[in-house]
Short mmCIF file of C-alpha atoms and ligand atoms in Angstrom, two decimals:
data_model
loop_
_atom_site.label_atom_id
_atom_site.label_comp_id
_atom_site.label_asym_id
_atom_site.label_seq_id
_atom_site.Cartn_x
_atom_site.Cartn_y
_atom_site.Cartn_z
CA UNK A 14 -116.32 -104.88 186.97
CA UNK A 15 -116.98 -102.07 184.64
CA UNK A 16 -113.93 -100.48 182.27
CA UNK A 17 -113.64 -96.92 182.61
CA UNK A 18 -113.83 -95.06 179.94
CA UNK A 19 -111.32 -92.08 179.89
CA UNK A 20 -111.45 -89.11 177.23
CA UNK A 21 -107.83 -88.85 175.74
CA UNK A 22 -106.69 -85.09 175.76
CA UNK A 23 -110.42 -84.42 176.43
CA UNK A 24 -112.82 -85.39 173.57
CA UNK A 25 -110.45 -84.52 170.99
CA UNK A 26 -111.90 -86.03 168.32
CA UNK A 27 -114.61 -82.85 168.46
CA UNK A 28 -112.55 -80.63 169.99
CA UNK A 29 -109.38 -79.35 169.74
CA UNK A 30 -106.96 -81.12 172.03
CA UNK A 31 -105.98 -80.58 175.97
CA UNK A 32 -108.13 -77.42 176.11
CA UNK A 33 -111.25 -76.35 178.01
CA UNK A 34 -113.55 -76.85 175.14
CA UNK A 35 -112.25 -81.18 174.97
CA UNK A 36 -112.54 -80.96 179.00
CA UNK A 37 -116.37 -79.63 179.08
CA UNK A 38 -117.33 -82.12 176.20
CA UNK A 39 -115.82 -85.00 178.19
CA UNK A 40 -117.74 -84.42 181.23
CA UNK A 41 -120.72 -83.52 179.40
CA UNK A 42 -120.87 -86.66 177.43
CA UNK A 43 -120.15 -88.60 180.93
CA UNK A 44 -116.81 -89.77 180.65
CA UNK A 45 -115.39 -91.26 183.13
CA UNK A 46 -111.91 -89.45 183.21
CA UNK A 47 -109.93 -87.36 181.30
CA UNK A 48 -106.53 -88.05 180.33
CA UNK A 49 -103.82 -84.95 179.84
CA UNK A 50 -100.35 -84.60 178.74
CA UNK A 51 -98.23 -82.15 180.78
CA UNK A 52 -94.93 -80.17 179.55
CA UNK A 53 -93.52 -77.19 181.53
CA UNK A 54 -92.38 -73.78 180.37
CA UNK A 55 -89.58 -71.20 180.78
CA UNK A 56 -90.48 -70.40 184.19
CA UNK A 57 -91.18 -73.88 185.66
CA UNK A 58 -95.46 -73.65 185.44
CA UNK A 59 -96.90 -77.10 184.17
CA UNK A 60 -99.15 -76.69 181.07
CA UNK A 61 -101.35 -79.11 179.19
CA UNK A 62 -99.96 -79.65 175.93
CA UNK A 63 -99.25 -82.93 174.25
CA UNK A 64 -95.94 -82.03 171.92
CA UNK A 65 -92.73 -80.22 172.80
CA UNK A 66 -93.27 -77.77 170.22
CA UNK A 67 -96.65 -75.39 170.28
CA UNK A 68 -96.48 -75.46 166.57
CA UNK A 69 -98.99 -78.33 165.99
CA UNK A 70 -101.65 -77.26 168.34
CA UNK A 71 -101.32 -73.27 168.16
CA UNK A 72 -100.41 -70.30 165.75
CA UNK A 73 -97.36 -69.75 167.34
CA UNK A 74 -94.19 -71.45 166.97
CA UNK A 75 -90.92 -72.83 169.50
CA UNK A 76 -90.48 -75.43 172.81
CA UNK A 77 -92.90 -74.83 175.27
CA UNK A 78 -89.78 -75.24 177.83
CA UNK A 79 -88.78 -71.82 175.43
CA UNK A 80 -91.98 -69.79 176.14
CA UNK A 81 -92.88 -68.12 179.44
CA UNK A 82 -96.75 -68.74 180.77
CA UNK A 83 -97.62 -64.91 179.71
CA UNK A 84 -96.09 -65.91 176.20
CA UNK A 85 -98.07 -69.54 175.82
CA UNK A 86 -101.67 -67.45 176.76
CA UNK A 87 -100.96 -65.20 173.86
CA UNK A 88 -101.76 -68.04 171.43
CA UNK A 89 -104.14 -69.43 170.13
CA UNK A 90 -105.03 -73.22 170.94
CA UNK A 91 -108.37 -73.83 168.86
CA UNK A 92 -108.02 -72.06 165.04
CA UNK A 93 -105.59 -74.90 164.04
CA UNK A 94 -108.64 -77.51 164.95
CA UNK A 95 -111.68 -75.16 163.28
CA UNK A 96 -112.81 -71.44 163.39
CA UNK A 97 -115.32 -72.49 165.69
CA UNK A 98 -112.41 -72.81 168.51
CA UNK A 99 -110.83 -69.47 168.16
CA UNK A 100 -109.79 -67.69 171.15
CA UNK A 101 -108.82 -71.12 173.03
CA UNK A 102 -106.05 -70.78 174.88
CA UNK A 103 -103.37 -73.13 176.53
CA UNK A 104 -104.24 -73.87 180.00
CA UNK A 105 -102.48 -74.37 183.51
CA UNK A 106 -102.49 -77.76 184.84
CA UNK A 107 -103.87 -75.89 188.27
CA UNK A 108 -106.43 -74.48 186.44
CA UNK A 109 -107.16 -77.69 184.85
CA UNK A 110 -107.14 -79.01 188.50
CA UNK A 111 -109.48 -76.23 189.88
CA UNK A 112 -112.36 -77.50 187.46
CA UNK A 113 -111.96 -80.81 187.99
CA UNK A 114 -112.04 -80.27 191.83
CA UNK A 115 -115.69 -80.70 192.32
CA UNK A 116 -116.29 -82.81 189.67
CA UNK A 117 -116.77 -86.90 189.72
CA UNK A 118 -113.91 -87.47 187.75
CA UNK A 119 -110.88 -89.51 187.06
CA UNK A 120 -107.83 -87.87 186.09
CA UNK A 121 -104.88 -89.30 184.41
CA UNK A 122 -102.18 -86.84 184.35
CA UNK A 123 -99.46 -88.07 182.04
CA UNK A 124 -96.12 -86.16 182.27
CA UNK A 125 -94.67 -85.55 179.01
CA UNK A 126 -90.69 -86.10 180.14
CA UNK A 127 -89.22 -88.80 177.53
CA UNK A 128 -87.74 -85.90 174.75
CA UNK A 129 -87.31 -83.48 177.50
CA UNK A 130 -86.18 -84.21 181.02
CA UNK A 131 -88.33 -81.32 182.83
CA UNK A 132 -86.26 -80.59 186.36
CA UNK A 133 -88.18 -81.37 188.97
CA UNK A 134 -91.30 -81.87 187.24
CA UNK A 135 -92.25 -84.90 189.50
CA UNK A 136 -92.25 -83.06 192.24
CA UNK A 137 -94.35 -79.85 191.24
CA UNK A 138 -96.84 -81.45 189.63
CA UNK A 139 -97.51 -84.13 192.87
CA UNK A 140 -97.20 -80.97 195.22
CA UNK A 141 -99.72 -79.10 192.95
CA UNK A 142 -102.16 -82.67 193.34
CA UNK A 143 -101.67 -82.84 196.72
CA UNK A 144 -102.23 -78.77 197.41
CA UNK A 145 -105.94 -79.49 195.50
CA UNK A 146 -106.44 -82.55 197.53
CA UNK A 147 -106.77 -84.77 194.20
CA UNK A 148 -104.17 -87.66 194.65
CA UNK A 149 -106.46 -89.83 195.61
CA UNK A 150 -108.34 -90.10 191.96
CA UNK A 151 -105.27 -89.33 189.94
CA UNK A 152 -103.18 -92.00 187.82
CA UNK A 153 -99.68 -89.85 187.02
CA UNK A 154 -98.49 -91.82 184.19
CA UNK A 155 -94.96 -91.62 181.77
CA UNK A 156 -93.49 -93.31 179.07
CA UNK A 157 -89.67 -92.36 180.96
CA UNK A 158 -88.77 -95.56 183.17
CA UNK A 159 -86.55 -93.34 185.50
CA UNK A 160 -89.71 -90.98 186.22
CA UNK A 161 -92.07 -93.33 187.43
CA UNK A 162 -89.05 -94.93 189.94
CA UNK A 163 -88.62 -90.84 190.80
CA UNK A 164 -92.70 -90.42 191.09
CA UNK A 165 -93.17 -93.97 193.15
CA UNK A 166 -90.21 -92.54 195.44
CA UNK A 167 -92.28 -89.70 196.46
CA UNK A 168 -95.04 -91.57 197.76
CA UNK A 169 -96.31 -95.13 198.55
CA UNK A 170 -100.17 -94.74 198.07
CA UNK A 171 -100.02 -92.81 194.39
CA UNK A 172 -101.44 -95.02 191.08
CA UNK A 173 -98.75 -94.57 188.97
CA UNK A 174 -98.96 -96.54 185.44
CA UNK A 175 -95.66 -96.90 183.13
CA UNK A 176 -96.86 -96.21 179.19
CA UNK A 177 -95.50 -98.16 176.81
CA UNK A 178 -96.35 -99.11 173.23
CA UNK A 179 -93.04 -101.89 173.11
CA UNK A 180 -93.67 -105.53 173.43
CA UNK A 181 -92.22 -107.00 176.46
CA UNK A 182 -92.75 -110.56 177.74
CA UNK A 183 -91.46 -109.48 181.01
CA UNK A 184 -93.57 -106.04 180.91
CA UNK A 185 -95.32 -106.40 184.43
CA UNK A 186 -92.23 -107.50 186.40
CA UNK A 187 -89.85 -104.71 185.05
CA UNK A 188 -92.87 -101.96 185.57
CA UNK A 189 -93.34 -103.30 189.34
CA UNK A 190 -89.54 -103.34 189.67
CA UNK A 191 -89.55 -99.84 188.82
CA UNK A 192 -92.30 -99.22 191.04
CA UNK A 193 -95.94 -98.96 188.98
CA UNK A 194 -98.79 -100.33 189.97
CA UNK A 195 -100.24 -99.65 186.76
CA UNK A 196 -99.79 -100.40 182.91
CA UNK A 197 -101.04 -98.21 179.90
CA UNK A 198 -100.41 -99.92 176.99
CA UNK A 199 -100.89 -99.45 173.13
CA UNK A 200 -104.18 -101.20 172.65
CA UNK A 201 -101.90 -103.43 169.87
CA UNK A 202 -100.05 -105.18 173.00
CA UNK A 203 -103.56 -106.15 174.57
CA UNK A 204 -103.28 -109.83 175.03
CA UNK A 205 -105.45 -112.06 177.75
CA UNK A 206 -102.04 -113.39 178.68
CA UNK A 207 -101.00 -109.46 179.87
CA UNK A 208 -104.34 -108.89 181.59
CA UNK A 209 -103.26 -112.38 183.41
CA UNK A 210 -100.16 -111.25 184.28
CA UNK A 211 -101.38 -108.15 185.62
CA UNK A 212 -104.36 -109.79 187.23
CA UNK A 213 -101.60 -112.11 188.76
CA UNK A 214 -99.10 -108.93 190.24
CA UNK A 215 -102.44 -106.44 191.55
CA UNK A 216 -101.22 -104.44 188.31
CA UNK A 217 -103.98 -102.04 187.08
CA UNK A 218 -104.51 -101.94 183.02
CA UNK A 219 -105.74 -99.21 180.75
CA UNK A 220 -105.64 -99.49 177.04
CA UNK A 221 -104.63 -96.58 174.46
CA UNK A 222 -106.06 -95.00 171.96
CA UNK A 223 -109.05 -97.23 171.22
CA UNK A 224 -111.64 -95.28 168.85
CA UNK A 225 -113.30 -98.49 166.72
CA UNK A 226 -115.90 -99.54 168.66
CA UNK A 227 -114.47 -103.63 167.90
CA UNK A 228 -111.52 -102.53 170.21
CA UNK A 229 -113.75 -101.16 172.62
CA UNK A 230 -115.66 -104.47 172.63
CA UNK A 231 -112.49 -106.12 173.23
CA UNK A 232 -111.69 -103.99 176.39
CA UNK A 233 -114.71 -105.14 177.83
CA UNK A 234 -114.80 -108.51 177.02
CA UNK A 235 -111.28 -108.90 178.63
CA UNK A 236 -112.48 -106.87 181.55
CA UNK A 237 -109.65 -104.28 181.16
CA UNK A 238 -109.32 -101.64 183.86
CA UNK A 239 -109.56 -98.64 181.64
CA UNK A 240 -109.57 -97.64 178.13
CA UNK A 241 -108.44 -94.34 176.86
CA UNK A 242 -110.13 -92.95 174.00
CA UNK A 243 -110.55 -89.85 172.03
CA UNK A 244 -114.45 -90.47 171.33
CA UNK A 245 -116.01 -90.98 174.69
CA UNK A 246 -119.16 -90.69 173.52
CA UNK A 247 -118.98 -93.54 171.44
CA UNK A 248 -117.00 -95.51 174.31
CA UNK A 249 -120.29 -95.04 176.33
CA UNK A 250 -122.65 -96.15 173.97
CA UNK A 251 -121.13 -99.37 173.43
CA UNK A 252 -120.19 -99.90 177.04
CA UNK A 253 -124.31 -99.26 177.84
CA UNK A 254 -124.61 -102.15 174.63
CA UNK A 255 -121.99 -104.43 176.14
CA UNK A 256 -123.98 -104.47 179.46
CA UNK A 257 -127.11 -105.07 178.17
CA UNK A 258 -126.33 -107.80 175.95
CA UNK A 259 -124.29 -109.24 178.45
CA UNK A 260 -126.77 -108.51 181.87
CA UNK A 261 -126.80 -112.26 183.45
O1 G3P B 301 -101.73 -91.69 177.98
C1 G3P B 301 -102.06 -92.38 176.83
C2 G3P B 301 -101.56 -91.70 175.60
O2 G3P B 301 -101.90 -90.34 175.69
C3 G3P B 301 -100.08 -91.83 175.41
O3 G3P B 301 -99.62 -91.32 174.21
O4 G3P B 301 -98.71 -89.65 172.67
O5 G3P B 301 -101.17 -89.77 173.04
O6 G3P B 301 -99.69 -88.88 174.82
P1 G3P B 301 -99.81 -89.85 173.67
MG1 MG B 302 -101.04 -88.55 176.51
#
């Protein structure tokens, strides 16, 4: 059982965040996945951005929900991260799906829906999955309780994984009630007794953020499904360590 290793908003630790640059770096350095937070604007189009508010990640300012698609392309996603970046721009989540198409890799598509309650955002952004034929290796995961019951309503077969960071003793039964089959959690709520639990229900778990490689060690000691990471690259070297230390 090997944990995957998935590249949170890309490789954003050498990159700037959710854009093509973090994307290409990711698959470069042979991550496994890529994680990506979706919001939606003014006319309805899903767009990879972690935060509510472009101000953080771009020169420009406002709620993304605020800003048609032709307005978002107009900034610029890269300068806040380092002159080297300039000219980045927001993308689509199709377009993000349209480069992922023929590659090997995992996507977690996280909808960003706890601050903002995007209409219908479940919807379009399965129908946009299932148009690129990409369900199958897709987690859709949400910190919004009411989103993954609307998500696991639209279809059986779909891995979808409820984020939280809260302690919960009865986390896996309330996040099966709702209908996951999956748990992100803050890597501070990693216990063997959760990865029993889960183990115990068929519930899949990934870990967030886990950068020190200690953590990382962790994950793979306790055979966790998944860890989510903003350094792949140094995921993969320790994962290649872990194995070869532990071999027999
Ligand atoms: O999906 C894992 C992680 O991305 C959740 O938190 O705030 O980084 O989107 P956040
Ligand atoms: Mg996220």
């Amino acid at each position: 059982m090997t944990t995957e290793i998935i590249a949170h908003r890309g490789a954003s630790k050498l990159a700037p965040e959710n854009t093509m640059p973090a994307f290409e770096l990711a698959y470069k350095q042979g991550a496994d996945g890529i994680e990506t937070d979706v919001q939606l604007t003014k006319d309805g189009i899903p767009v990879l951005i972690h935060d509510e508010q472009v101000k953080r990640t771009t020169n420009g300012k406002g709620y993304v929900k605020d800003l048609t698609l032709n307005q978002l392309k107009e900034l610029d996603a890269g300068s806040w991260f380092s002159k080297k970046f300039i000219g980045t721009t927001i993308i689509t989540l199709e377009e993000f799906l349209q480069w992922i198409k023929p590659k090997s890799l995992y996507l977690n598509i996280e909808l960003k829906n706890t601050k903002i309650i995007y209409k219908n955002m479940e919807t379009i952004v399965y129908d946009m999955l299932s148009h690129y034929d990409l369900l199958h290796r897709t987690t859709l995961s949400t910190f919004n309780p009411f989103s993954v019951r609307r998500i696991s309503e639209l279809c059986q077969d779909l891995d979808i994984a409820l984020l939280t960071s809260r302690r919960n003793p009865n986390l896996v039964h309330d996040a099966k009630a709702m209908g996951a089959n999956a748990l992100h959690v803050k890597f501070r709520l990693l216990r063997l007794s959760l990865k029993k639990a889960c183990q115990k229900e068929n519930m899949t778990l990934r870990v967030y953020t886990v950068n020190r490689p200690m953590h990382m060690r962790q994950c793979f000691t306790q055979k966790i499904d998944g860890l989510i990471t903003d350094v792949p690259n140094l995921a993969l070297q320790q994962r290649s360590a872990y194995q070869l230390k532990h071999k027999d």
